[in-house]
Amino acid sequence: IVQWDTGFIINMTSTNDSSPANRLILSFVFVQKIVSSGDENKDGGLDFNEFNKYLKEHEKKLRLTFKSLDKNNDGHIDASEIKQSLEELGMDITKEEAQTILQSMDIDGTMMVDWNEWRDHFLFNPAHNLNEIIRYWKHSSVLDIGESIAIPDEFTEEEKTSGGWWKQLAAGAMAGAVSRTGTAPLDRVKVFMQVHSSKSNRVTLLGGFKQMIKEGGVASLWRGNGVNVLKIAPETAIKFMAYEQYKKLLTPEGGKVQTHQRFMAGSLAGATAQSSIYPMEVMKTRLTLGKTGQYNGMFDCAKKILRKEGIKAFYKGYTPNMIGIIPYAGIDLAVYESLKNAWLSRYAKDTANPGILVLLGCGTISSTCGQLASYPLALLRTRMQAQATLEASDKSTMTGLMKGIMANEGFFGLYRGILPNFMKVIPAVSLSYVVYEYMKTGLGISK
């Protein structure tokens, strides 16, 4: 048996008996999977409408996969196309093994499989999320908009065993570094507006830039960016390892990871990674708000915080940061899945590949929605991280800060700095994608 990523099973036995009757003799496990897949009202069985809907949706997925395997678009799949497709997934097989796979589906003995043979062979195989759809629709770390609390990437078993996963993570980390550096001025003015802007002291976008340039020159626009870039690598690595472990804990052995389990594992992994590198988050905020000459780099900043405020200062704002992971990751994942399913059901006819504009658009919209939901908590986190730079009257707990902002500035006071935050999304996504593609080519993972 060869299993393609998420349950796409091809029978590689050498039997020559490929009659339709034998192909429709399903194991009890397969029957259970079909029932659970199509049972919308959870009554333990399938009525005619449920079964009919299951077959239509499943046939549509099979057609998408058939089209993706048919490299020369001649309406047939041959052994070389099967071999090529498996190699793209990181699975090296011989020509004889590819022919064996082909023979298990080939009814008329032509050593080629047409659509009817393909459909008949797999129609009652309860495969879901076929690999071609997953490969194109992977919610990739290429979309770095400055927040690192999204659900981590999924990697196939082939990517994990071949080492492709670390190359993709490295490419994503480099893309994030370039993206954050390119949008650092907008990020710095956002932090200024979050901390210092109020009804009595309005800080506009243009006014913030002028103030920063006047105080420290053009180079000061990138103050704090070094720490912001340095924390990408450890955070990405910790989140990936933690995510894999949490998935194992939350998923029954041999079972498929469901969306809610992926959300829980991703949120826990994000919390683990954020807890590990959170002192760097505090230093990034302090350096961003610091004046010229106040800190002589990251280590000097750490020493001064430790000496004046103690170890607890490195975890100021930790609570709103942890709480913010849930709405951000949950909404980001839910919106992306909804957009993906809407596109697949409405527009996917000959291919599961939506094109780069649709992919980037879906990722940008879902990330922006997640930011909108969690932004008030991010503002509270930033203000608490910056408490040593504020007046004594501004220092408070999370609930105290929220009450004060609501009383003095109203609800929209919780969204101070949202304009530069939105302005950096499109350039951040664009930079991330371009660098990611170049890195993939350089690391030899671009097909």
Coordinates of C-alpha atoms in Angstrom, one line a residue:
I1 CA 0.0 0.0 0.0
V2 CA 1.2 3.5 -0.9
Q3 CA -0.6 6.3 1.0
W4 CA -0.6 9.8 -0.6
D5 CA -0.5 12.2 2.3
T6 CA -4.0 12.2 3.6
G7 CA -5.7 8.9 2.9
F8 CA -5.3 8.8 -0.9
I9 CA -4.7 5.0 -1.1
I10 CA -3.5 3.1 -4.2
N11 CA -3.5 -0.6 -4.2
M12 CA 0.0 -1.8 -5.3
T13 CA -0.7 -5.5 -5.0
S14 CA 0.2 -7.6 -8.0
T15 CA -3.2 -9.1 -8.5
N16 CA -4.4 -9.3 -12.1
D17 CA -8.1 -9.5 -11.1
S18 CA -9.3 -5.9 -11.5
S19 CA -13.0 -6.6 -12.2
P20 CA -15.5 -3.9 -11.1
A21 CA -17.1 -6.4 -8.7
N22 CA -13.8 -7.0 -6.8
R23 CA -13.0 -3.3 -6.8
L24 CA -16.3 -2.5 -5.1
I25 CA -15.7 -5.0 -2.3
L26 CA -14.9 -2.6 0.5
S27 CA -13.4 -3.3 3.9
F28 CA -15.4 -2.6 7.0
V29 CA -13.0 0.3 7.8
F30 CA -13.7 1.9 4.4
V31 CA -17.5 1.6 4.9
Q32 CA -17.2 3.3 8.3
K33 CA -15.2 6.1 6.7
I34 CA -17.7 6.6 3.9
V35 CA -20.6 6.7 6.4
S36 CA -18.8 9.1 8.7
S37 CA -17.8 11.4 5.8
G38 CA -21.3 11.7 4.4
D39 CA -23.4 11.4 7.6
E40 CA -24.5 15.0 8.0
N41 CA -27.1 14.5 10.6
K42 CA -24.9 12.1 12.6
D43 CA -27.5 9.3 12.8
G44 CA -25.0 6.6 12.1
G45 CA -26.3 5.9 8.5
L46 CA -26.6 7.4 5.1
D47 CA -29.9 8.2 3.4
F48 CA -30.2 8.7 -0.3
N49 CA -29.6 12.4 -0.3
E50 CA -26.5 12.2 1.9
F51 CA -25.1 9.3 -0.2
N52 CA -25.8 11.2 -3.4
K53 CA -24.1 14.4 -2.1
Y54 CA -21.1 12.4 -0.9
L55 CA -20.6 10.8 -4.3
K56 CA -20.9 14.1 -6.2
E57 CA -18.4 15.9 -3.9
H58 CA -16.0 12.9 -4.0
E59 CA -16.2 12.6 -7.8
K60 CA -15.3 16.3 -8.0
K61 CA -12.2 15.8 -5.9
L62 CA -11.2 12.8 -8.0
R63 CA -11.5 14.8 -11.2
L64 CA -9.3 17.5 -9.8
T65 CA -6.7 14.9 -8.9
F66 CA -6.9 13.2 -12.2
K67 CA -6.4 16.5 -14.0
S68 CA -3.3 17.3 -11.9
L69 CA -1.8 13.9 -12.6
D70 CA -2.5 14.1 -16.4
K71 CA 0.6 16.2 -17.1
N72 CA 0.2 16.3 -20.9
N73 CA -3.6 16.9 -20.8
D74 CA -4.3 14.0 -23.2
G75 CA -7.1 12.5 -21.0
H76 CA -5.0 9.5 -19.9
I77 CA -2.5 8.8 -17.1
D78 CA 0.5 6.6 -17.9
A79 CA 3.3 5.2 -15.7
S80 CA 5.7 8.0 -16.4
E81 CA 3.1 10.6 -15.1
I82 CA 2.5 8.5 -12.0
K83 CA 6.3 8.3 -11.4
Q84 CA 6.7 12.1 -11.9
S85 CA 3.9 13.0 -9.6
L86 CA 5.2 10.8 -6.8
E87 CA 8.7 12.2 -7.3
E88 CA 7.2 15.7 -6.8
L89 CA 5.8 14.5 -3.5
G90 CA 9.3 13.3 -2.4
M91 CA 8.6 9.6 -3.2
D92 CA 11.1 7.9 -5.5
I93 CA 9.8 4.8 -7.2
T94 CA 11.0 2.6 -10.0
K95 CA 9.3 2.5 -13.4
E96 CA 8.2 -1.1 -12.6
E97 CA 6.5 0.0 -9.4
A98 CA 4.7 2.8 -11.3
Q99 CA 3.5 0.2 -13.8
T100 CA 2.3 -2.0 -11.0
I101 CA 0.2 0.9 -9.7
L102 CA -1.1 1.6 -13.1
Q103 CA -2.1 -2.1 -13.7
S104 CA -4.2 -2.1 -10.5
M105 CA -6.5 0.6 -12.2
D106 CA -6.1 -0.4 -15.9
I107 CA -9.3 -2.2 -16.9
D108 CA -8.8 -2.5 -20.7
G109 CA -5.0 -3.5 -20.6
T110 CA -3.8 -0.4 -22.5
M111 CA -1.3 0.5 -19.8
M112 CA -3.0 3.9 -19.6
V113 CA -5.8 5.0 -17.3
D114 CA -8.6 7.2 -18.6
W115 CA -11.1 9.2 -16.4
N116 CA -13.7 6.4 -16.3
E117 CA -11.2 3.9 -15.1
W118 CA -9.8 6.3 -12.5
R119 CA -13.3 7.2 -11.2
D120 CA -14.4 3.6 -11.0
H121 CA -11.3 2.6 -9.1
F122 CA -11.5 5.3 -6.5
L123 CA -15.2 6.3 -6.3
F124 CA -15.7 4.3 -3.1
N125 CA -12.4 5.1 -1.6
P126 CA -13.2 7.6 1.2
A127 CA -10.2 9.9 0.5
H128 CA -10.4 13.5 1.6
N129 CA -8.3 16.6 1.1
L130 CA -6.4 15.0 -1.7
N131 CA -2.8 16.0 -1.9
E132 CA -3.1 18.2 -4.9
I133 CA -5.6 20.4 -3.2
I134 CA -3.5 20.5 0.0
R135 CA -0.3 21.4 -1.9
Y136 CA -1.9 24.4 -3.6
W137 CA -3.9 25.6 -0.7
K138 CA -1.3 25.2 2.1
H139 CA -1.7 28.2 4.4
S140 CA 2.0 28.9 4.2
S141 CA 4.3 30.9 6.4
V142 CA 5.2 32.8 3.3
L143 CA 2.5 35.3 4.4
D144 CA 4.4 37.1 7.1
I145 CA 2.6 40.3 8.2
G146 CA 4.5 40.8 11.4
E147 CA 2.4 38.5 13.6
S148 CA 3.6 35.0 14.5
I149 CA 0.5 33.5 16.1
A150 CA -1.1 31.9 13.1
I151 CA -1.6 28.1 12.8
P152 CA 1.6 26.5 11.7
D153 CA 2.1 24.9 8.3
E154 CA 1.2 21.2 7.6
F155 CA 3.9 19.1 6.1
T156 CA 3.5 15.7 4.4
E157 CA 5.3 12.6 5.7
E158 CA 7.4 12.7 2.6
E159 CA 8.5 16.3 3.3
K160 CA 9.4 15.3 6.9
T161 CA 11.4 12.3 5.9
S162 CA 13.2 14.0 3.0
G163 CA 14.1 17.1 4.9
G164 CA 11.9 19.4 2.8
W165 CA 10.2 20.7 5.9
W166 CA 13.3 22.5 7.3
K167 CA 14.0 24.0 3.9
Q168 CA 10.5 25.4 3.7
L169 CA 10.8 26.8 7.2
A170 CA 14.1 28.4 6.4
A171 CA 12.7 29.9 3.3
G172 CA 9.7 31.2 5.3
A173 CA 12.0 32.6 8.0
M174 CA 14.1 34.5 5.4
A175 CA 11.0 35.8 3.7
G176 CA 9.7 37.0 7.1
A177 CA 13.0 38.8 7.8
V178 CA 13.0 40.7 4.6
S179 CA 9.3 41.5 4.9
R180 CA 9.6 42.8 8.5
T181 CA 12.7 44.9 7.5
G182 CA 10.8 46.4 4.6
T183 CA 7.8 47.4 6.7
A184 CA 9.7 48.3 9.9
P185 CA 9.0 52.0 9.6
L186 CA 5.2 51.4 9.5
D187 CA 5.5 49.0 12.4
R188 CA 7.4 51.5 14.5
V189 CA 4.9 54.3 13.9
K190 CA 2.1 51.8 14.8
V191 CA 3.8 51.1 18.2
F192 CA 4.2 54.9 18.8
M193 CA 0.5 55.4 18.1
Q194 CA -0.6 52.5 20.3
V195 CA 1.4 53.8 23.2
H196 CA 1.4 57.6 23.0
S197 CA -1.6 58.6 20.9
S198 CA -4.8 59.7 22.7
K199 CA -7.6 62.3 22.5
S200 CA -5.4 64.9 24.2
N201 CA -2.2 63.9 22.3
R202 CA -3.0 62.8 18.8
V203 CA -0.2 61.1 16.9
T204 CA -1.0 61.0 13.2
L205 CA 0.8 58.8 10.7
L206 CA 2.7 61.6 9.0
G207 CA 3.3 63.4 12.4
G208 CA 4.7 60.2 13.8
F209 CA 7.2 59.8 10.9
K210 CA 8.3 63.4 11.2
Q211 CA 8.8 63.1 15.0
M212 CA 10.9 59.9 14.6
I213 CA 13.1 61.4 11.8
K214 CA 13.6 64.6 13.8
E215 CA 14.6 62.7 16.9
G216 CA 16.9 60.1 15.4
G217 CA 17.2 60.6 11.7
V218 CA 16.0 58.2 8.9
A219 CA 17.9 55.2 10.4
S220 CA 15.7 55.5 13.5
L221 CA 12.7 54.3 11.5
W222 CA 14.3 50.8 11.8
R223 CA 14.9 50.9 15.6
G224 CA 13.8 47.6 17.2
N225 CA 13.8 45.7 13.9
G226 CA 16.9 43.7 14.7
V227 CA 15.2 41.9 17.6
N228 CA 12.0 41.5 15.6
V229 CA 14.0 39.6 12.9
L230 CA 16.1 37.6 15.3
K231 CA 13.1 36.1 17.1
I232 CA 11.7 34.6 13.8
A233 CA 14.1 31.6 13.8
P234 CA 13.6 30.3 17.4
E235 CA 9.9 31.0 17.4
T236 CA 9.4 29.2 14.1
A237 CA 11.4 26.2 15.2
I238 CA 9.7 25.9 18.6
K239 CA 6.2 26.4 17.2
F240 CA 6.8 23.7 14.5
M241 CA 8.1 21.1 17.0
A242 CA 5.4 21.9 19.6
Y243 CA 2.7 21.7 16.9
E244 CA 3.7 18.2 15.9
Q245 CA 3.7 17.0 19.5
Y246 CA 0.3 18.6 20.3
K247 CA -1.2 17.1 17.2
K248 CA -0.1 13.6 18.4
L249 CA -1.6 14.2 21.8
L250 CA -4.9 15.5 20.5
T251 CA -5.4 13.0 17.6
P252 CA -6.2 9.3 18.0
E253 CA -3.5 7.1 16.8
G254 CA -3.7 6.7 13.0
G255 CA -6.6 9.2 12.9
K256 CA -6.8 12.2 10.6
V257 CA -6.3 15.6 12.1
Q258 CA -9.6 17.5 12.2
T259 CA -9.9 21.2 11.8
H260 CA -10.8 21.8 15.5
Q261 CA -7.8 19.6 16.6
R262 CA -5.6 21.6 14.2
F263 CA -6.8 24.8 15.8
M264 CA -6.2 23.6 19.3
A265 CA -2.8 22.2 18.5
G266 CA -1.9 25.4 16.6
S267 CA -3.0 27.6 19.5
L268 CA -1.1 25.6 22.1
A269 CA 2.0 25.6 19.9
G270 CA 1.7 29.4 19.4
A271 CA 1.4 29.9 23.2
T272 CA 4.4 27.6 23.8
A273 CA 6.6 29.5 21.2
Q274 CA 5.4 32.9 22.5
S275 CA 6.2 32.0 26.1
S276 CA 9.7 30.9 25.1
I277 CA 10.6 34.1 23.2
Y278 CA 8.4 36.6 25.0
P279 CA 11.3 38.6 26.6
M280 CA 12.4 39.4 23.1
E281 CA 9.0 40.8 22.4
V282 CA 9.3 43.2 25.4
M283 CA 12.8 44.2 24.3
K284 CA 11.5 44.9 20.7
T285 CA 8.9 47.2 22.1
R286 CA 11.3 49.0 24.4
L287 CA 13.9 49.5 21.6
T288 CA 11.2 50.7 19.2
L289 CA 10.1 53.3 21.7
G290 CA 13.6 54.2 22.9
K291 CA 15.3 57.5 22.2
T292 CA 18.6 58.0 20.6
G293 CA 21.4 56.8 22.9
Q294 CA 19.0 55.2 25.5
Y295 CA 20.0 51.7 24.6
N296 CA 23.2 50.4 23.0
G297 CA 21.7 47.4 21.4
M298 CA 19.6 44.4 22.5
F299 CA 21.9 43.1 25.2
D300 CA 22.2 46.6 26.7
C301 CA 18.5 46.9 26.7
A302 CA 18.1 43.6 28.5
K303 CA 20.7 44.5 31.2
K304 CA 19.0 47.9 31.9
I305 CA 15.5 46.3 32.1
L306 CA 16.8 43.6 34.5
R307 CA 18.7 46.0 36.7
K308 CA 15.9 48.6 37.0
E309 CA 12.7 46.5 36.9
G310 CA 13.7 42.9 37.6
I311 CA 12.9 39.7 35.8
K312 CA 9.2 40.2 35.9
A313 CA 9.5 43.1 33.5
F314 CA 10.3 40.6 30.7
Y315 CA 6.8 39.2 30.9
K316 CA 4.7 42.4 31.1
G317 CA 1.7 42.1 28.8
Y318 CA 2.0 38.3 28.8
T319 CA -1.6 37.7 29.7
P320 CA -3.3 39.8 26.8
N321 CA -0.7 38.3 24.4
M322 CA -1.7 34.7 25.3
I323 CA -5.5 35.5 25.2
G324 CA -5.0 37.2 21.8
I325 CA -3.7 33.9 20.3
I326 CA -7.2 32.3 20.4
P327 CA -9.2 34.9 18.4
Y328 CA -6.3 35.5 15.9
A329 CA -5.5 31.9 15.2
G330 CA -9.2 30.8 15.2
I331 CA -10.5 33.5 12.9
D332 CA -7.5 33.3 10.6
L333 CA -8.0 29.6 10.2
A334 CA -11.8 29.7 9.9
V335 CA -11.8 32.5 7.3
Y336 CA -9.1 30.9 5.2
E337 CA -10.9 27.5 5.2
S338 CA -14.2 29.2 4.3
L339 CA -12.6 31.1 1.4
K340 CA -10.8 28.0 0.2
N341 CA -13.9 25.9 0.3
A342 CA -16.0 28.6 -1.4
W343 CA -13.5 28.8 -4.3
L344 CA -13.2 25.0 -4.7
S345 CA -17.0 24.6 -4.8
R346 CA -17.6 27.4 -7.2
Y347 CA -14.6 27.8 -9.5
A348 CA -12.5 24.6 -9.3
K349 CA -13.3 22.7 -12.6
D350 CA -10.1 21.5 -14.3
T351 CA -7.5 22.2 -11.5
A352 CA -7.3 22.7 -7.8
N353 CA -4.7 25.4 -8.4
P354 CA -6.4 28.8 -7.8
G355 CA -3.5 30.9 -8.9
I356 CA -1.2 33.1 -6.9
L357 CA -3.5 36.1 -6.7
V358 CA -6.4 34.1 -5.2
L359 CA -4.0 32.4 -2.7
L360 CA -2.4 35.6 -1.6
G361 CA -5.8 37.3 -1.4
C362 CA -7.3 34.6 0.8
G363 CA -4.3 34.6 3.1
T364 CA -4.3 38.3 3.4
I365 CA -8.0 38.6 4.1
S366 CA -7.9 35.8 6.7
S367 CA -4.8 37.3 8.5
T368 CA -6.4 40.8 8.4
C369 CA -9.6 39.4 10.0
G370 CA -7.6 37.7 12.7
Q371 CA -5.7 40.9 13.4
L372 CA -9.0 42.9 13.6
A373 CA -10.3 40.6 16.2
S374 CA -7.2 40.5 18.4
Y375 CA -6.0 44.1 17.9
P376 CA -7.3 45.5 21.2
L377 CA -5.4 42.8 23.1
A378 CA -2.3 43.6 21.0
L379 CA -2.6 47.2 22.0
L380 CA -3.0 46.4 25.7
R381 CA 0.0 44.1 25.4
T382 CA 2.2 46.8 23.8
R383 CA 1.1 49.4 26.4
M384 CA 1.9 47.0 29.3
Q385 CA 5.3 46.2 27.7
A386 CA 6.1 49.9 27.5
Q387 CA 4.9 50.8 31.1
A388 CA 8.4 51.9 32.2
T389 CA 8.4 54.6 29.6
L390 CA 4.9 55.9 30.6
E391 CA 3.8 58.2 33.3
A392 CA 2.9 56.6 36.6
S393 CA -0.8 57.4 36.0
D394 CA -0.8 55.3 32.9
K395 CA 0.6 52.2 34.6
S396 CA -2.1 49.6 35.3
T397 CA -3.3 46.0 34.9
M398 CA -4.8 44.7 31.8
T399 CA -8.4 45.3 32.9
G400 CA -7.5 48.7 34.4
L401 CA -5.9 49.8 31.1
M402 CA -8.9 48.6 29.1
K403 CA -11.3 50.5 31.4
G404 CA -9.2 53.6 31.2
I405 CA -9.0 53.6 27.4
M406 CA -12.8 53.0 27.1
A407 CA -13.6 55.8 29.6
N408 CA -11.2 58.3 28.1
E409 CA -11.1 57.5 24.4
G410 CA -14.1 55.2 23.7
F411 CA -14.2 51.9 21.9
F412 CA -12.1 53.1 19.0
G413 CA -9.3 54.0 21.4
L414 CA -8.6 50.2 21.4
Y415 CA -7.7 50.5 17.7
R416 CA -5.1 53.2 17.9
G417 CA -2.4 52.5 15.2
I418 CA -4.6 50.3 13.1
L419 CA -4.0 52.4 10.0
P420 CA -0.2 51.8 9.7
N421 CA -0.9 48.2 10.7
F422 CA -3.2 47.7 7.7
M423 CA -0.9 49.7 5.4
K424 CA 1.9 47.3 5.9
V425 CA -0.1 44.2 5.0
I426 CA 0.1 44.3 1.2
P427 CA 3.8 45.2 1.0
A428 CA 4.6 42.6 3.7
V429 CA 2.7 39.9 1.9
S430 CA 4.3 40.9 -1.5
L431 CA 7.8 41.0 -0.1
S432 CA 7.3 37.7 1.7
Y433 CA 6.1 35.9 -1.4
V434 CA 8.8 37.1 -3.7
V435 CA 11.6 36.2 -1.3
Y436 CA 10.0 32.9 -0.4
E437 CA 9.9 31.9 -4.1
Y438 CA 13.6 32.9 -4.6
M439 CA 14.6 31.0 -1.5
K440 CA 12.7 27.9 -2.6
T441 CA 14.6 27.9 -5.9
G442 CA 17.9 28.5 -4.1
L443 CA 17.3 25.6 -1.6
G444 CA 16.2 23.3 -4.4
I445 CA 12.6 22.8 -3.3
S446 CA 10.9 24.6 -6.1
K447 CA 9.4 22.2 -8.7

